Short mmCIF file of C-alpha atoms in Angstrom, two decimals:
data_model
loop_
_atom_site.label_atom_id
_atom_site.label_comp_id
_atom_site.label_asym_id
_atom_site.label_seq_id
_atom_site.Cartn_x
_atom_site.Cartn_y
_atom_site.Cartn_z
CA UNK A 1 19.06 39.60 -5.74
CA UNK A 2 17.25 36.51 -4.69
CA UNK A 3 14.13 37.38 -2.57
CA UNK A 4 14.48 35.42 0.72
CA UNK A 5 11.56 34.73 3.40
CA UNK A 6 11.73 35.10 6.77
CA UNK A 7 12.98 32.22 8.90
CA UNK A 8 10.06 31.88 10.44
CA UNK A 9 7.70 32.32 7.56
CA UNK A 10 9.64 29.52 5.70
CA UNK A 11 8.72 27.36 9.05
CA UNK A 12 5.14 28.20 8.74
CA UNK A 13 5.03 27.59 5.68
CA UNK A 14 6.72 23.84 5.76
CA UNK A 15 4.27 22.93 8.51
CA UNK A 16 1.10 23.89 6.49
CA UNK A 17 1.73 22.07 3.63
CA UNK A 18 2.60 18.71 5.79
CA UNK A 19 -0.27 19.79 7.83
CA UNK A 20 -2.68 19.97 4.17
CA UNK A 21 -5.32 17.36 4.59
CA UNK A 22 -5.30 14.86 2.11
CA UNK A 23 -7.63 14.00 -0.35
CA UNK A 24 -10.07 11.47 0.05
CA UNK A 25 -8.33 8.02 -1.41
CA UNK A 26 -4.74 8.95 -1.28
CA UNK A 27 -2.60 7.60 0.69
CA UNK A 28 -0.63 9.93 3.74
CA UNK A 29 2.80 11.76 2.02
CA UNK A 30 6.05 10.64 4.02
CA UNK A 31 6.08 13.68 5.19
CA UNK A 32 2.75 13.42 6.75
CA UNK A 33 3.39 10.14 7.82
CA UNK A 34 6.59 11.83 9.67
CA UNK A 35 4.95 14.52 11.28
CA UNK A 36 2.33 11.82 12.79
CA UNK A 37 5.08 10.20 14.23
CA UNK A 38 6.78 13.28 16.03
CA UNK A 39 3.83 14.46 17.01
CA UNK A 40 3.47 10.90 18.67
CA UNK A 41 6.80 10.11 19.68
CA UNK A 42 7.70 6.66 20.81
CA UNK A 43 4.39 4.71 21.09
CA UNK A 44 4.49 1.78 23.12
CA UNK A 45 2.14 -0.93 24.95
CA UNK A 46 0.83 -4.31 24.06
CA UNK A 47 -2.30 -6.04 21.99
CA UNK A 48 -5.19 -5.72 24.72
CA UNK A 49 -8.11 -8.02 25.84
CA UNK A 50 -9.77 -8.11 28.87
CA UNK A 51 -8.79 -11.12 30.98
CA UNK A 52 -12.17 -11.97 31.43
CA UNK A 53 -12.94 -11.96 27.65
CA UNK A 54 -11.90 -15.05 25.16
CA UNK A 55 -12.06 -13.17 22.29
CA UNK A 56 -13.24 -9.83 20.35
CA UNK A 57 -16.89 -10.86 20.68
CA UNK A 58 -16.75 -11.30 24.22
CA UNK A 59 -14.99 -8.06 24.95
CA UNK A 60 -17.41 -5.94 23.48
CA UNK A 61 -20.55 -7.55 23.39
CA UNK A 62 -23.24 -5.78 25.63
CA UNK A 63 -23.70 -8.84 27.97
CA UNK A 64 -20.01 -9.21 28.55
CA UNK A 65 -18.40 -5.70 28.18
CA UNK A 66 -16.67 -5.30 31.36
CA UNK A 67 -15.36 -1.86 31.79
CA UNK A 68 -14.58 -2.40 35.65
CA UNK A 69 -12.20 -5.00 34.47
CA UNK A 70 -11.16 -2.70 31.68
CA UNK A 71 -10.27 -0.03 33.98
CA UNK A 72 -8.30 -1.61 36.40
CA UNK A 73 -6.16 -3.34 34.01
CA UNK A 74 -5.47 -0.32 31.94
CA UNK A 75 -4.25 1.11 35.07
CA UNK A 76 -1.61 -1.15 35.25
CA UNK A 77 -0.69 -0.66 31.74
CA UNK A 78 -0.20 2.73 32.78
CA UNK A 79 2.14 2.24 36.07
CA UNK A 80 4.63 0.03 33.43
CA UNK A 81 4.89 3.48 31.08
CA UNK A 82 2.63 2.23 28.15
CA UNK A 83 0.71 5.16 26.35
CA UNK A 84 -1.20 2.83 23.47
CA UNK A 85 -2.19 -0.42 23.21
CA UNK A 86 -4.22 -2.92 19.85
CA UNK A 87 -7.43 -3.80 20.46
CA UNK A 88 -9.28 -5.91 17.97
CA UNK A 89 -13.13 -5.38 16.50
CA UNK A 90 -15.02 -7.61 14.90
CA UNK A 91 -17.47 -6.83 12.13
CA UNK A 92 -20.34 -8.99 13.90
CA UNK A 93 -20.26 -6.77 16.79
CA UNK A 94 -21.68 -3.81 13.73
CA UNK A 95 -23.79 -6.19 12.21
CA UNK A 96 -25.67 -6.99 15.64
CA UNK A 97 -26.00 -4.01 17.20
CA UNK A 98 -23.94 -1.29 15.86
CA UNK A 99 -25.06 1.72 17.75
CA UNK A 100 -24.46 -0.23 21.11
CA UNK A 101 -20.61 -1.00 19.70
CA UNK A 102 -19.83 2.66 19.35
CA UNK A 103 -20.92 3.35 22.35
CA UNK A 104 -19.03 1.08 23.78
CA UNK A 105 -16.11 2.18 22.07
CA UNK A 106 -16.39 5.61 23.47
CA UNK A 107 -16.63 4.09 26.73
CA UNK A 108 -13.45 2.23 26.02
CA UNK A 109 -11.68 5.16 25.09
CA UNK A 110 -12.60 7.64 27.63
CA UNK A 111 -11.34 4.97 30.16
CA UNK A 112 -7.42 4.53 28.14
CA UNK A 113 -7.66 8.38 27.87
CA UNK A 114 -8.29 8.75 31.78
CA UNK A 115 -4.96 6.66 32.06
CA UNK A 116 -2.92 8.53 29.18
CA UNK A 117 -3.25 6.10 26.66
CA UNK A 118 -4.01 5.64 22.97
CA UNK A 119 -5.66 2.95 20.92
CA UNK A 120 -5.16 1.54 17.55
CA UNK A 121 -8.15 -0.91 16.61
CA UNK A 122 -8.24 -3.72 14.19
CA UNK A 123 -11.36 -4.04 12.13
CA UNK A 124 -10.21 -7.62 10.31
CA UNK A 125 -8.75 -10.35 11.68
CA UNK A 126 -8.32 -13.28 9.59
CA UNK A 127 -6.23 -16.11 12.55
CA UNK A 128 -7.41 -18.45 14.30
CA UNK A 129 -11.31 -19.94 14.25
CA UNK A 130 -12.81 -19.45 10.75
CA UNK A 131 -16.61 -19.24 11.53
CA UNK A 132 -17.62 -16.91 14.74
CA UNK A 133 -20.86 -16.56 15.96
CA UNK A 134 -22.45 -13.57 17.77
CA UNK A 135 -24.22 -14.16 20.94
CA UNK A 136 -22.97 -16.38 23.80
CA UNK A 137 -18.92 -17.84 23.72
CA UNK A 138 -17.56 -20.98 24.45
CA UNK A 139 -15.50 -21.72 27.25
CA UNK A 140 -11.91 -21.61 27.21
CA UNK A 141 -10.07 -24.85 26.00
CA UNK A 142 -7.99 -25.92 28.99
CA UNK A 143 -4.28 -25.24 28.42
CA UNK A 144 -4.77 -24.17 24.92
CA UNK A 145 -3.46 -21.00 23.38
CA UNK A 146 -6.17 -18.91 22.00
CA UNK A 147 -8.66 -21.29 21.78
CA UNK A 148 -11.47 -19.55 21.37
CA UNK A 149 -10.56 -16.25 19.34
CA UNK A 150 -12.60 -15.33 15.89
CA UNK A 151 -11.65 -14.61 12.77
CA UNK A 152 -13.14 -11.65 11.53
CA UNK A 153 -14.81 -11.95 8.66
CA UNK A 154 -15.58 -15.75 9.07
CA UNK A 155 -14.74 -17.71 6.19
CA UNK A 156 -18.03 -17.96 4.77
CA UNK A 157 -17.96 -14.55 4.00
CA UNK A 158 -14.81 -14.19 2.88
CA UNK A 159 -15.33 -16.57 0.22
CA UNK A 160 -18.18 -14.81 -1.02
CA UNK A 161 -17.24 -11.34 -3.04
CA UNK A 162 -20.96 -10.11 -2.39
CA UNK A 163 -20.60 -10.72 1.19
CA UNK A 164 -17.04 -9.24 1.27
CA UNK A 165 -18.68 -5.73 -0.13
CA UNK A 166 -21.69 -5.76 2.36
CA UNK A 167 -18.69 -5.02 4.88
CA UNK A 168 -18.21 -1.74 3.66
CA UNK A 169 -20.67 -0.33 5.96
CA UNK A 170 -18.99 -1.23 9.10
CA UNK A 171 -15.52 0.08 8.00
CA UNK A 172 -16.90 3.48 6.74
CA UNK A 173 -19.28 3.29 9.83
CA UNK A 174 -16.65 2.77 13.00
CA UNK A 175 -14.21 4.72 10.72
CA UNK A 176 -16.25 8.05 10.34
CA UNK A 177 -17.47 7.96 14.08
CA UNK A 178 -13.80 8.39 15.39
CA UNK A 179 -12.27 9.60 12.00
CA UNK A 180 -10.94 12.92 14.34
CA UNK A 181 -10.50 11.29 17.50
CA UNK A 182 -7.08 12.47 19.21
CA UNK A 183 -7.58 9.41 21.52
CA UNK A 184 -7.01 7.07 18.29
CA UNK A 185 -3.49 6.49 17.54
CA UNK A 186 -4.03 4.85 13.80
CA UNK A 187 -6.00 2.22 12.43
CA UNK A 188 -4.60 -1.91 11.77
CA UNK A 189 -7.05 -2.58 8.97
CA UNK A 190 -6.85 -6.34 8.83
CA UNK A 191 -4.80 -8.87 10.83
CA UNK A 192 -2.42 -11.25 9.21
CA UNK A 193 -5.13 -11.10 6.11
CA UNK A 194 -3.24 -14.53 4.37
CA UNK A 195 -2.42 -16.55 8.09
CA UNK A 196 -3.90 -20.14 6.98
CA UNK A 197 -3.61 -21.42 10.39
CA UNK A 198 -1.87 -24.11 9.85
CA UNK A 199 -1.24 -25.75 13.56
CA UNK A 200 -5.04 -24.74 14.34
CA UNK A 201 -7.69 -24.63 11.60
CA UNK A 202 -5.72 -25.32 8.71
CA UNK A 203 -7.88 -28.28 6.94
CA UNK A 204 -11.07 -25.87 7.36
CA UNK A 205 -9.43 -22.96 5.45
CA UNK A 206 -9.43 -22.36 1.81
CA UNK A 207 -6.35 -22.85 -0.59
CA UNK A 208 -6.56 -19.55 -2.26
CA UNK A 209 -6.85 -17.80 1.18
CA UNK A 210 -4.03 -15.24 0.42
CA UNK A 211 -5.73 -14.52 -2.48
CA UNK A 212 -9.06 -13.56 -1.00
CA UNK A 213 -7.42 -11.83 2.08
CA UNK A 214 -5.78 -9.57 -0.40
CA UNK A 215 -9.29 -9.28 -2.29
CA UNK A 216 -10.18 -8.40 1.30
CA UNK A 217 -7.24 -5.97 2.35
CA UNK A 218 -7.97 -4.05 -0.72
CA UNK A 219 -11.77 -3.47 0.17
CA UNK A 220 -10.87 -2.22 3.28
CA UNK A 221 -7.86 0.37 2.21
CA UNK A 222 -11.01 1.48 -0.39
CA UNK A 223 -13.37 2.00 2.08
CA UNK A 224 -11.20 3.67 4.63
CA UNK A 225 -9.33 5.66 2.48
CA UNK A 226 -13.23 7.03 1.11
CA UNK A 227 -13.58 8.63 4.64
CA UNK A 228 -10.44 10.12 5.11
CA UNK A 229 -9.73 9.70 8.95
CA UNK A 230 -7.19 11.97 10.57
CA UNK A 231 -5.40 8.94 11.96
CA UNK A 232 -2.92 6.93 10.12
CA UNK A 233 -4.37 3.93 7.72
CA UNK A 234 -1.56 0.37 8.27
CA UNK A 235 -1.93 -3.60 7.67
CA UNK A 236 0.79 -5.04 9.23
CA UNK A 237 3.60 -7.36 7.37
CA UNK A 238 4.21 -10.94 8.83
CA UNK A 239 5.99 -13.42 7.22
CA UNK A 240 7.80 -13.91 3.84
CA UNK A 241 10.89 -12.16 2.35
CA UNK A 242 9.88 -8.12 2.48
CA UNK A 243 12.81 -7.49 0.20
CA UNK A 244 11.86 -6.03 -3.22
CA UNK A 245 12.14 -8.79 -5.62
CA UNK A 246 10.71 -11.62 -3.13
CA UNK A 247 7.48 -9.92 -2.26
CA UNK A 248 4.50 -11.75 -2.15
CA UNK A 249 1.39 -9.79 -4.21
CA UNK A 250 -0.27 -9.22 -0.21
CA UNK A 251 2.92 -8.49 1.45
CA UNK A 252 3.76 -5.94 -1.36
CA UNK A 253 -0.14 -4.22 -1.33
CA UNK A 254 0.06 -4.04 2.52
CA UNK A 255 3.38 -2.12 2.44
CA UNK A 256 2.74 0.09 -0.54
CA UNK A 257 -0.46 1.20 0.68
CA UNK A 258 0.23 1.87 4.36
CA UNK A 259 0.43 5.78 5.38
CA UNK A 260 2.60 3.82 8.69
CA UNK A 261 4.36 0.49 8.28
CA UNK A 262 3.59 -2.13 10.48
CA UNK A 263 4.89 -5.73 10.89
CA UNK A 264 5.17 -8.70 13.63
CA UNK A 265 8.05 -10.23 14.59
CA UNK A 266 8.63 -12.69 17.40
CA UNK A 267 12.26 -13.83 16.35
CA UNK A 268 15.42 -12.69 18.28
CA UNK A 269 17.41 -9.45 17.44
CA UNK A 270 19.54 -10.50 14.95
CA UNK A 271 16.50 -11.49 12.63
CA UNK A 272 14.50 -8.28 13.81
CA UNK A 273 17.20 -6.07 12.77
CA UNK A 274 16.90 -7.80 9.41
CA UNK A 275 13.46 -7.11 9.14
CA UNK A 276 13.61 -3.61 9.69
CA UNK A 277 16.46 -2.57 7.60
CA UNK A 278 14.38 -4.26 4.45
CA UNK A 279 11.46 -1.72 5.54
CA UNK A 280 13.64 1.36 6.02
CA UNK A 281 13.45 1.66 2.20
CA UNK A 282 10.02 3.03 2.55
CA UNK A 283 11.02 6.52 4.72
CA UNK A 284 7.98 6.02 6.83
CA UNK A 285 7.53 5.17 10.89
CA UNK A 286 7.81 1.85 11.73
CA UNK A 287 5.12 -0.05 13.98
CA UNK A 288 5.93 -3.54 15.36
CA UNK A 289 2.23 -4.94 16.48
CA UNK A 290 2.97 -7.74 17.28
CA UNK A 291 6.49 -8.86 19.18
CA UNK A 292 7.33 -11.22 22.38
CA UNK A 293 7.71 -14.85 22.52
CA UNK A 294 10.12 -15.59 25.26
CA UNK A 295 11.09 -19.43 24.17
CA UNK A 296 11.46 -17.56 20.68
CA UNK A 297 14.40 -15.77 22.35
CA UNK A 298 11.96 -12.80 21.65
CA UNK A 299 11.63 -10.81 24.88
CA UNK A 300 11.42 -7.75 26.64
CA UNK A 301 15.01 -7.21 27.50
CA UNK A 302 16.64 -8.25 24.24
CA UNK A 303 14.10 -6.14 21.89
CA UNK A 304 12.50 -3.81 23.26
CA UNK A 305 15.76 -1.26 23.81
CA UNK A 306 16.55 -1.80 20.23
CA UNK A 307 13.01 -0.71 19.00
CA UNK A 308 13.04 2.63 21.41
CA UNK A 309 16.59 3.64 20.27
CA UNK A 310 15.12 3.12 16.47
CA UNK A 311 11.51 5.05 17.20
CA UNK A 312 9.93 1.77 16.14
CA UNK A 313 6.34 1.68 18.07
CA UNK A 314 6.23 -1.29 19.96
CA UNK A 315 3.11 -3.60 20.90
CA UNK A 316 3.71 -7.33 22.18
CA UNK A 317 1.46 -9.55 22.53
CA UNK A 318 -0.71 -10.19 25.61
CA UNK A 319 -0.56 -8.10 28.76
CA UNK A 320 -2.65 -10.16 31.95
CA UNK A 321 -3.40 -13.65 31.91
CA UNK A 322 -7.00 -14.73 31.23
CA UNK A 323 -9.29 -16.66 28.83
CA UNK A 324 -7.10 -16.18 26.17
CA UNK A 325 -4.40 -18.21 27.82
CA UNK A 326 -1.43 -16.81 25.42
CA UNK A 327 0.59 -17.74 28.30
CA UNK A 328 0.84 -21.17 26.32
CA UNK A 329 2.46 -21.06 23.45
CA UNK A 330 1.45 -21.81 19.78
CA UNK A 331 2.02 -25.85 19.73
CA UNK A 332 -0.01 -26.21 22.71
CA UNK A 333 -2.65 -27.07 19.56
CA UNK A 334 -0.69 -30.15 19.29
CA UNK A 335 0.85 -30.85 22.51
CA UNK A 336 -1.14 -31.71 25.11
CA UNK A 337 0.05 -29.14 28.38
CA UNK A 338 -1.55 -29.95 31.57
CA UNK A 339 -0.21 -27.50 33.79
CA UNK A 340 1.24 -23.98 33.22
CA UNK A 341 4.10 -23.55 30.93
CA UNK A 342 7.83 -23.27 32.29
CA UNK A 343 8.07 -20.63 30.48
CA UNK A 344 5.45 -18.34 29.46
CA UNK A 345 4.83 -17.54 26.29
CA UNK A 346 3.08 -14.30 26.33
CA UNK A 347 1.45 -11.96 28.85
CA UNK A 348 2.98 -10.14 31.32
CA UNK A 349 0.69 -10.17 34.84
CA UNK A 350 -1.30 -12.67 35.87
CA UNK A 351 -4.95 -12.19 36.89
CA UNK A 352 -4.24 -10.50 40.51
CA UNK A 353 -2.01 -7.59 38.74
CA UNK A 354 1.22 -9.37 40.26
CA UNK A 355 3.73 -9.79 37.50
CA UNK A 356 5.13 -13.13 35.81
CA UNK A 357 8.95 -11.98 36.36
CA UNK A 358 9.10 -9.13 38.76
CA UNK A 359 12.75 -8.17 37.12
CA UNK A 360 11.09 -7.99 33.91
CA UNK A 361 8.12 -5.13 34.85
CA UNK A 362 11.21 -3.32 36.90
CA UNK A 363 12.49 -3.24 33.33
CA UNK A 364 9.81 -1.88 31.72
CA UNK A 365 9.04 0.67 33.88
CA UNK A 366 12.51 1.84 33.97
CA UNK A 367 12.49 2.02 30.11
CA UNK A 368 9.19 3.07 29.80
CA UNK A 369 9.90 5.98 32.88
CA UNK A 370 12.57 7.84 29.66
CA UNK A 371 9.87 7.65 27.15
#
């Protein structure tokens, strides 16, 4: 006679061991990686800055961290349905004054908790301009798309392995302050870690920068993996064939050592529903940070139903207009625009809260109102 446990023991008992903390340096099971996303569910929302901020620096810097701004904004993030949005860090913003960044961090998050949402930060970005400075921020380039936002680390240091390691403080530090905060939904170790700009800063960046992004991407995995956060550990996938044979050496590290996958994709639906079926393979959720590029033929209408019936989180880029001006789109780096473009790019409000499209918020709150 086979001995037989109780239904309900046998449910216990399933849940405890996907429950069982894992050790320190390992990455999440699938099935923990599972149970974070039903506990979850569908996460959606956007990659947020402040309009009134250019770039990471700017939003969280003491002289220019503006929380009224903050506030207001995330409430409309909340009346379209969106429970979690990306924000970027920068490692600067540690190196400068790191108590003051944690406390603005809590700040930060008490405000998206007041309006029911979650937050996935970014430690490393490695687009757009190679060598940041802390302290004061330039001024917007008229009509230019992201003009001013920072890489994070700047180039300098990333081309310097002693350098690279001196980071380790600031992962392990913002890491281990919030590494059991419900009010974090995962952490986006490093953006894009082998982008080499190429319609932007291209000429200024190194040849081998996909090797020392990876260099980089592994540091960080190391680091955060050491302190063992409760929240889910991702770098998100961007370009390339994700298929097995075609991987490139980053593209393959980023997706084997992800407890979540994540990847960006601002083609139509017929290419998006290429790129997920080559990341199904893995078993785990799927994230996609980064989306939304309406001359792409990547917008609200045509993807975002497709990644709620699939339980893909969802984040596109942009949310209100401001000194980031991702209204423009990429080229505007090598076209000359001297007016608004006829059709924006990103972003979905513009400064005053009023949307771009009014049938396209109608959408999303009618999507959004299922969730």
């Amino acid at each position: 006679m086979r001995f037989r446990l109780p239904l309900f023991l046998a449910s216990t008992l399933v849940m405890a061991l996907i429950a069982t903390p894992t050790h320190a340096g390992e990455r999440w099971s699938v099935e923990k990686a599972n149970a974070w996303q039903r506990e979850h569910g569908w996460l959606v929302g956007c990659n947020y800055a402040p309009q009134t901020a250019i770039n990471q620096l700017e939003m969280w810097q003491a002289d220019t961290f503006d929380l009224t701004t903050i506030d207001r904004e995330l409430g409309w993030a909340q009346e379209l349905g969106f429970n979690s949005v990306r924000v970027f860090l920068h490692d600067l913003l540690w190196e400068q004054d790191r108590e003051g960044l944690l406390k603005r961090m809590e700040q930060f998050l008490a405000v998206a908790d007041k309006h029911k949402i979650g937050v996935m930060f970014v430690p490393f970005d490695s687009v757009w301009d190679p060598f940041p400075r802390a302290g004061k921020q330039r001024a917007p380039r008229p009509h230019v798309h992201n003009s001013g936002w920072v890489q994070s680390p700047g180039i300098e240091v990333l081309k310097d392995p002693a350098r690279v390691d001196q980071l380790e403080g600031y992962v392990k530090g913002v890491i281990s302050h919030f590494k059991n905060d419900r009010r974090i939904h995962a952490w986006d170790l490093i953006n894009e870690p082998d982008n080499p700009n190429k319609s932007s800063y291209g000429t200024k960046e190194p040849k081998d920068k996909a090797e020392l992004g990876l260099h980089l991407t592994r540091k960080a995995f190391e680091w955060a993996r050491a302190v063992d956060p409760s929240q889910p550990l991702t770098s998100g996938v961007w370009q390339g064939d994700w298929s097995e044979e075609k991987m490139a050496p980053i593209v393959r590290f980023q997706l084997e050592a992800s407890d979540v996958i994540s990847f960006h994709s601002y083609d139509p639906l017929p290419m998006l529903e290429k790129r997920v079926a080559s990341l199904r393979r893995y078993g785990r959720p799927l994230l996609c940070t980064e989306y939304m590029a309406r001359p792409n033929g990547s917008t609200f209408e045509g993807i975002l139903p497709y990644l709620k019936e699939q339980k893909i989180g969802a984040y596109n880029w942009g949310f209100v207009a401001g000194k980031t001006q991702t209204q423009y789109p990429w080229d505007s780096w090598t076209r000359q625009y001297t007016g608004e473009p006829p059709v924006w790019f990103h972003e979905i409000l513009r400064g005053d809260g009023s949307p771009y499209i009014a049938k396209e918020v109608d959408f999303l709150k009618n999507l959004n109102r299922t969730n």
